[in-house]
Short mmCIF file of C-alpha atoms and ligand atoms in Angstrom, two decimals:
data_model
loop_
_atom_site.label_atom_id
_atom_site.label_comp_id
_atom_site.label_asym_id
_atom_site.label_seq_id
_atom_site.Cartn_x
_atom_site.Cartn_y
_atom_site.Cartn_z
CA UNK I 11 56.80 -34.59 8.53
CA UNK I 12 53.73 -34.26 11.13
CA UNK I 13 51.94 -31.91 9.05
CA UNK I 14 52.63 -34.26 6.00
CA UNK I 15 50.64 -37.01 8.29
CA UNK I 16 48.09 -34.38 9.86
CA UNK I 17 47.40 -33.47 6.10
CA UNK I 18 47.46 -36.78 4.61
CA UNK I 19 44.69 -37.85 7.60
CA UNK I 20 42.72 -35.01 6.94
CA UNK I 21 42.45 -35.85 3.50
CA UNK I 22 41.59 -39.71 4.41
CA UNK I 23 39.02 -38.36 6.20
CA UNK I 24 37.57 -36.34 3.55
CA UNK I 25 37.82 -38.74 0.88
CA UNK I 26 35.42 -41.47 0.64
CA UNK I 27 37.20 -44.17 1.33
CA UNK I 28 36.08 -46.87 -1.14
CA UNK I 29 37.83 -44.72 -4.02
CA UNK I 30 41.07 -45.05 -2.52
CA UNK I 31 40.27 -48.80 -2.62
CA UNK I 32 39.11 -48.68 -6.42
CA UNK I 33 42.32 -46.65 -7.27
CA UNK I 34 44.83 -49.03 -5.63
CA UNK I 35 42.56 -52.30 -5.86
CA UNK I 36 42.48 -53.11 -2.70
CA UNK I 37 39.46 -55.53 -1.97
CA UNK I 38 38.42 -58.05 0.38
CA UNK I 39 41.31 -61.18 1.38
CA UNK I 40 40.38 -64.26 1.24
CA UNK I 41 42.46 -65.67 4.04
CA UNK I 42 44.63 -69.03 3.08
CA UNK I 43 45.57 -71.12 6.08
CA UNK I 44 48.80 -70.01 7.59
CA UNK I 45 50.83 -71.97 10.22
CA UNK I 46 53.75 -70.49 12.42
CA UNK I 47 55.83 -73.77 10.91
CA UNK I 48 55.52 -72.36 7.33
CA UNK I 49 58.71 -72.32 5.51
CA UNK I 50 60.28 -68.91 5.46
CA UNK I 51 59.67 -68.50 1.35
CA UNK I 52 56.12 -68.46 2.18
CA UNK I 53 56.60 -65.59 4.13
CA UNK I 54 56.97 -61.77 3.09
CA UNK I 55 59.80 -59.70 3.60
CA UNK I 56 59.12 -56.29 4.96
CA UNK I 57 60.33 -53.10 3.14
CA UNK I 58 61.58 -49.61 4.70
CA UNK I 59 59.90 -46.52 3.48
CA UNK I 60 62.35 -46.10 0.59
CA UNK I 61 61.31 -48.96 -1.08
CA UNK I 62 64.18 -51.49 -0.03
CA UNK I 63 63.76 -54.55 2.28
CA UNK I 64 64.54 -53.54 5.77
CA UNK I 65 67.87 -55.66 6.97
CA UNK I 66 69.91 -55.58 10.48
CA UNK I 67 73.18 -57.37 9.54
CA UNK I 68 75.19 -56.43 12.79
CA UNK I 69 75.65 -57.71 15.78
CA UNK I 70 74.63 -54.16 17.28
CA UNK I 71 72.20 -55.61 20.16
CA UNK I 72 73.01 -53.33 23.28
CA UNK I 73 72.96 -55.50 26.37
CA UNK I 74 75.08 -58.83 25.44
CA UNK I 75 72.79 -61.40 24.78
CA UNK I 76 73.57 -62.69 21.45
CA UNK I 77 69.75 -64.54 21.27
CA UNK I 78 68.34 -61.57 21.33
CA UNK I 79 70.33 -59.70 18.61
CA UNK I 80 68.21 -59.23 14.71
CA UNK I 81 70.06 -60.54 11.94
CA UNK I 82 69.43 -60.89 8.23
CA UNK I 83 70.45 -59.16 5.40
CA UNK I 84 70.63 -59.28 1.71
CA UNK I 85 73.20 -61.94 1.97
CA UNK I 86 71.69 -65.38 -0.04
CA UNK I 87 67.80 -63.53 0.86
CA UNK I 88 68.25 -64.63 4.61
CA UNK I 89 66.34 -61.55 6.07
CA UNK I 90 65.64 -60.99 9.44
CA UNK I 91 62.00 -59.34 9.63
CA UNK I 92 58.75 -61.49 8.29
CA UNK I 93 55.24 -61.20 7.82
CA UNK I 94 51.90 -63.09 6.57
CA UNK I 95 48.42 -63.09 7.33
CA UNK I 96 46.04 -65.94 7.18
CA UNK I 97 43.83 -68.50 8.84
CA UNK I 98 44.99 -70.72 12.00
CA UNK I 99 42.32 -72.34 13.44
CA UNK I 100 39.98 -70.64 11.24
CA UNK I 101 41.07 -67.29 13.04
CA UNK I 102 42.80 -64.78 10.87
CA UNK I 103 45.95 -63.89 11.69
CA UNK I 104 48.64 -61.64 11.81
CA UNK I 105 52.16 -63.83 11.89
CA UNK I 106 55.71 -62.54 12.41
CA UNK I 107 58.83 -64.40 12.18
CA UNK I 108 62.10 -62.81 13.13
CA UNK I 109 65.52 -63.96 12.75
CA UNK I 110 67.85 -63.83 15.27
CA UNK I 111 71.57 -64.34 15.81
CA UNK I 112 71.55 -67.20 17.93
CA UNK I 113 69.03 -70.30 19.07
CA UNK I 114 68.86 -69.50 22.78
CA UNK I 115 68.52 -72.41 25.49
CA UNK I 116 67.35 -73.02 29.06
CA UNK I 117 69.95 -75.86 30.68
CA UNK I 118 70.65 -76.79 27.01
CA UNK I 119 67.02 -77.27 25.86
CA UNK I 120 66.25 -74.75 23.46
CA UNK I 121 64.23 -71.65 24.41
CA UNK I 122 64.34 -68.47 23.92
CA UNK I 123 64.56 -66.00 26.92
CA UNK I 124 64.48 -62.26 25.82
CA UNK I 125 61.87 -59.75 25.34
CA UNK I 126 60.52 -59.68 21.33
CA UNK I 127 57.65 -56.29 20.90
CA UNK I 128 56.51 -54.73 17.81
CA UNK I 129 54.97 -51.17 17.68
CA UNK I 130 53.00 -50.38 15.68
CA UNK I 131 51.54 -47.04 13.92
CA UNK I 132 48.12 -47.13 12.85
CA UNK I 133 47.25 -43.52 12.50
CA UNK I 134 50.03 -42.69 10.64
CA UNK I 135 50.78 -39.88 12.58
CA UNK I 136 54.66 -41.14 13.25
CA UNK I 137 53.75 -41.96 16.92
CA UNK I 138 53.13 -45.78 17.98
CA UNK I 139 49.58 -46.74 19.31
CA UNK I 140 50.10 -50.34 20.37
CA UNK I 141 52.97 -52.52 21.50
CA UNK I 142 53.09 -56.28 21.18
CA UNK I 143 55.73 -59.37 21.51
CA UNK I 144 56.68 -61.83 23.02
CA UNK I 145 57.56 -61.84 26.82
CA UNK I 146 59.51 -64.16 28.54
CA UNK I 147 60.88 -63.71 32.49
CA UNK I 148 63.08 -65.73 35.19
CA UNK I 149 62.59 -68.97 33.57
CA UNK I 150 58.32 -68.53 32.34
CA UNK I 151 57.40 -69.90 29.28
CA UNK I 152 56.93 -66.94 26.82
CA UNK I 153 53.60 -65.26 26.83
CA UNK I 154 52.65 -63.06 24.13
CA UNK I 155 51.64 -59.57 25.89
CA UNK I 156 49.91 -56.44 24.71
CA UNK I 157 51.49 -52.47 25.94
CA UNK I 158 49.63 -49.63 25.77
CA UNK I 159 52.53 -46.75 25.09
CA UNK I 160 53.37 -45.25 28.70
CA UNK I 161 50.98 -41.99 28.18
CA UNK I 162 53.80 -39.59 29.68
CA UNK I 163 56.13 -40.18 26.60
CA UNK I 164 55.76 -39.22 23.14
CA UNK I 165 56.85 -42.76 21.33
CA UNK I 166 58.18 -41.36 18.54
CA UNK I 167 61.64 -42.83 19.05
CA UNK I 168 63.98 -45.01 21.11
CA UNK I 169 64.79 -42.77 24.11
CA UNK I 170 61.13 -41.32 24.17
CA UNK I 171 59.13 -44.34 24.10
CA UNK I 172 58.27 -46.24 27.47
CA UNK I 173 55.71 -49.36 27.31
CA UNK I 174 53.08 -49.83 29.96
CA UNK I 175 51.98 -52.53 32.17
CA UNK I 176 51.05 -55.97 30.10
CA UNK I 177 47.45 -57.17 29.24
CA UNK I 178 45.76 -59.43 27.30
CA UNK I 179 48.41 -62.45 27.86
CA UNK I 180 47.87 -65.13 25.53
CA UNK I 181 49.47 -68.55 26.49
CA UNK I 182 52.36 -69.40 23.87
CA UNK I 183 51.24 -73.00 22.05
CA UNK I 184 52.28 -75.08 19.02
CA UNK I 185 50.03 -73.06 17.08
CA UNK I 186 50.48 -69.56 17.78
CA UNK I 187 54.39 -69.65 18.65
CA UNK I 188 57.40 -71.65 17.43
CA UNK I 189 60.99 -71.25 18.31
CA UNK I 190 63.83 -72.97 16.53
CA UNK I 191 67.20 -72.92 14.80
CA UNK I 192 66.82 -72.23 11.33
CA UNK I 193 67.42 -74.71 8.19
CA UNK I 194 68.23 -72.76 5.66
CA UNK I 195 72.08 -72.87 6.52
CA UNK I 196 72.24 -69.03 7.29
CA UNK I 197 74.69 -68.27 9.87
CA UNK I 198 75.22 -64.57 11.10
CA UNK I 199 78.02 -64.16 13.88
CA UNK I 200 77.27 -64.95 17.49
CA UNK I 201 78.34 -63.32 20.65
CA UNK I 202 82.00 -63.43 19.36
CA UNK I 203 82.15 -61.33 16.04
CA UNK I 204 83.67 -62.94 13.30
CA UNK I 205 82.31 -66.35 14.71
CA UNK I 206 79.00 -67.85 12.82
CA UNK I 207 76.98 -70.82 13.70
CA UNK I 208 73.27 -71.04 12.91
CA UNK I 209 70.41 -68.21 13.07
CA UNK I 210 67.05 -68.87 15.14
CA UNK I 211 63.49 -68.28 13.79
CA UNK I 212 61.24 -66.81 16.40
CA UNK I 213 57.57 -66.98 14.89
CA UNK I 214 54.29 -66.02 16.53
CA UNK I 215 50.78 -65.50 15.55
CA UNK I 216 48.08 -62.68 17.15
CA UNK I 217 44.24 -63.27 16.45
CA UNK I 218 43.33 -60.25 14.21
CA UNK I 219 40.38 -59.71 16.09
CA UNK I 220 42.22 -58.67 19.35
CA UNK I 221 44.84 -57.06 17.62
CA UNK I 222 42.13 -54.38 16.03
CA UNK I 223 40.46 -54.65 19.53
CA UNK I 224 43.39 -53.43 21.22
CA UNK I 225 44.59 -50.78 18.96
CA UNK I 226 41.18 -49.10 18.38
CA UNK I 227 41.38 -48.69 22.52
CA UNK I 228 43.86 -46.68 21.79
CA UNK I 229 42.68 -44.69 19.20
CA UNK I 230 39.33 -42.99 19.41
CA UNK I 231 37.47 -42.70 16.19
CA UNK I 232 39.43 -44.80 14.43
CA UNK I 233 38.02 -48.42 12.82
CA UNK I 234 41.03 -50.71 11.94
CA UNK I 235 40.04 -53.18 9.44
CA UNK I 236 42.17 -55.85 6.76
CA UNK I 237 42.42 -52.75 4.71
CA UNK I 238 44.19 -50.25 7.32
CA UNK I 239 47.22 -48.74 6.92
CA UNK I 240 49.95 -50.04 9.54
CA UNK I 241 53.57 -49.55 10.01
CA UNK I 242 55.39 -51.47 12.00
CA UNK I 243 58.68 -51.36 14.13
CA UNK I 244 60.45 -54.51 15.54
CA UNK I 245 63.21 -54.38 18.58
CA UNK I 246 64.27 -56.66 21.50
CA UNK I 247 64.35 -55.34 25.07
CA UNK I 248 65.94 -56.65 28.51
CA UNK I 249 63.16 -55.05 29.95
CA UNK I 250 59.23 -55.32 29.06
CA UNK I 251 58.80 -51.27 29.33
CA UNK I 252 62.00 -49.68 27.40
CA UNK I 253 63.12 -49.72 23.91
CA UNK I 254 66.93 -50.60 24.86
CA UNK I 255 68.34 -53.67 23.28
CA UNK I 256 68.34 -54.00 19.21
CA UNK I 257 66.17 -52.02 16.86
CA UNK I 258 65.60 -53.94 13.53
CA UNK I 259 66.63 -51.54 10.77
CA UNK I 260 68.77 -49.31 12.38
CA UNK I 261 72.50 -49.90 13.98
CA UNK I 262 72.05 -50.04 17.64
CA UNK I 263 69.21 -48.08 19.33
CA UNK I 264 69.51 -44.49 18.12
CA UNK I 265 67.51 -41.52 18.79
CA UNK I 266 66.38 -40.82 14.95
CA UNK I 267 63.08 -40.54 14.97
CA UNK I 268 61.22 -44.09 13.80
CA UNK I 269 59.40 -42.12 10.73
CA UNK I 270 62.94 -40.67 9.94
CA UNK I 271 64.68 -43.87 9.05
CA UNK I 272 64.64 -44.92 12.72
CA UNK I 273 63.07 -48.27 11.74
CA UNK I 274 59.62 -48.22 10.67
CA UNK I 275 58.34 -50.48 7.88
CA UNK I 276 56.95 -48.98 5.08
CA UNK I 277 53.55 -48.29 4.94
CA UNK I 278 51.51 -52.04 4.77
CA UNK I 279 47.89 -53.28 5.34
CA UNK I 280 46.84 -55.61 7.94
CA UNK I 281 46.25 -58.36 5.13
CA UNK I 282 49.87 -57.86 3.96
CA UNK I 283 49.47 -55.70 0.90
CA UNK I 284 52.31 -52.70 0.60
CA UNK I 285 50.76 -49.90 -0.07
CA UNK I 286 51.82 -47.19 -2.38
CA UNK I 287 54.20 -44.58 -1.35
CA UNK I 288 51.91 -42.24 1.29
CA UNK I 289 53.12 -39.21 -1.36
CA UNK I 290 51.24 -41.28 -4.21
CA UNK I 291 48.23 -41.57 -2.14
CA UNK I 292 47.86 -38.07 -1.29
CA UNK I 293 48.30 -37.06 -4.92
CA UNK I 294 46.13 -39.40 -5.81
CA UNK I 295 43.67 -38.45 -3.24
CA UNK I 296 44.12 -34.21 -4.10
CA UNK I 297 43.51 -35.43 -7.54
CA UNK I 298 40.06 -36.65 -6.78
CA UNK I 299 39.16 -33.72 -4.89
CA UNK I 300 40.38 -31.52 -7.59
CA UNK I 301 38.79 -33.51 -10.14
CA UNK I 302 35.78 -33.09 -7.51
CA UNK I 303 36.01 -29.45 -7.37
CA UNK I 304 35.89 -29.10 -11.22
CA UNK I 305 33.01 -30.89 -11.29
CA UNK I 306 30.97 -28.37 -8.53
CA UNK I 307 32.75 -25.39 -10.61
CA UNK I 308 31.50 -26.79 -13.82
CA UNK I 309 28.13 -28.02 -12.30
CA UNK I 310 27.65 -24.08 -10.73
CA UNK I 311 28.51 -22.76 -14.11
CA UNK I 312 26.18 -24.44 -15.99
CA UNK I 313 23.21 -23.91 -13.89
CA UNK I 314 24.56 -19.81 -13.84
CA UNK I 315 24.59 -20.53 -17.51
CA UNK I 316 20.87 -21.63 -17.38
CA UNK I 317 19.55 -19.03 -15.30
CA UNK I 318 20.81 -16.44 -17.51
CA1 CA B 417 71.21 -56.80 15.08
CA1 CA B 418 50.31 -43.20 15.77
CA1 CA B 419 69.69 -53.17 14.86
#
């Protein structure tokens, strides 16, 4: 499918981009204030790149740490992988909630201890161009951390992606970070199969403005705005450079590729629109330039028509 995505790009690039915009009415957000304590129904569910809403029922995590194991399925609508965008502070914001398998504590006081990244696409090439999450260590409060993708691998799956040295650490507060058992009575099993008690919500907000920051350092010529399109993968690590613990999506960790049902979202926009299927796009987009070509062809053949 890279020459689908090498295609597709080129034809972004050829295509003025405001008529995509018209065609799919994409236009500018006006950004309603968010908070990371919003109840779940406020938030969006994200969808796989066959249309359904991406789930992780199993206890699949690889390294035995039942806090750090995705959960949330079609079961009563308790998913597992959230999104909105909005205002906190008067920043916008990109906010991500994430339900896991069990509320995780430090000397019974709960906190959660694991390692929470997203990757993200945003050249839609298959490869990711940023990794972000949460990072917590022996005992640190967690820290929300930016990875560039370790340059010597090609990060187009589990066992080929490695995650470079954190930057950018923002300090976790009420705002941008909340950690908590959830309310909604869901209950996946725990470390023991076959033995529920209640999820945990993991939520935390990015400024938009470092998020675009950071990803256009890491891809030249590119201009991320509201109205890019992302895709997004979600896993847990026991380390802050490896994809090893639970991919969201996917049973266990894998080696399918991420653009091959290996775990990445469907196509969205920063704001939180879904975008069409990538196929409509490009048809939509070879119709304009064959409707453009027509036009050239009939403009040429007129002004033969003339001369003669
Ligand atoms: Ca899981
Ligand atoms: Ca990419
Ligand atoms: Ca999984």
């Amino acid at each position: 499918m890279t020459w689908f995505f090498e295609a597709y790009s080129a034809i972004r690039r050829a295509t003025p981009y405001v008529a995509i915009g018209a065609i799919f009415g994409v236009g500018m957000v006006s950004a309603a204030v968010v908070s990371v304590t919003d109840n779940v129904s406020t938030f969006s569910t994200l969808q796989s790149p066959s249309g359904g809403i991406l789930s992780d029922a199993t206890y699949d995590q690889q390294t035995g740490q039942g806090a750090d194991d995705f959960v949330g399925d079609s079961t009563n609508g308790h998913y597992g992988f959230y999104y909105k965008f909005g205002q906190i502070n008067g920043t916008d914001s990109l906010v991500f909630r994430f339900r896991l398998n069990l509320l995780g504590d430090q000397q019974g006081v709960p906190k959660f201890t694991g390692n929470i990244r997203l990757g993200i696409d945003g050249d839609m090439n298959g490869d990711i161009d940023l990794y972000f999450g949460v990072s917590t260590g022996q005992g640190q409060n967690p820290e929300i951390v930016f990875q560039n993708p370790d340059a010597g691998k090609t990060n187009v799956s589990p066992n080929t992606s490695g995650l470079g040295t954190s930057y950018g650490n923002i300090v976790t507060t009420t705002s941008n970070y909340h950690y908590s058992a959830v309310t909604d009575g869901s209950s996946y099993h725990t470390n023991k199969p076959g033995v529920p008690n209640a999820d945990a919500f993991l939520t935390f907000a990015i400024p938009f403005s470092t998020f675009k920051t950071y990803l256009e350092s890491q891809l030249t010529g590119h201009t991320i705005t509201l109205e890019s399109y992302l895709r997004f993968l979600a896993f847990s690590s026991t380390q802050g450079n490896a994809v090893n613990q639970d991919v969201y999506g996917i049973t266990g960790i894998g080696t399918v590729r991420y653009d091959q049902g290996g775990g990445f979202t469907q196509f969205y926009n920063a704001s939180g629109k879904i975008i069409p299927e990538a196929s409509t796009v490009v048809q939509a987009a070879m119709f304009l330039l064959s409707g453009l070509g027509v036009v050239l062809w009939r403009r040429k053949r007129s002004a033969t028509a003339h001369v003669g």
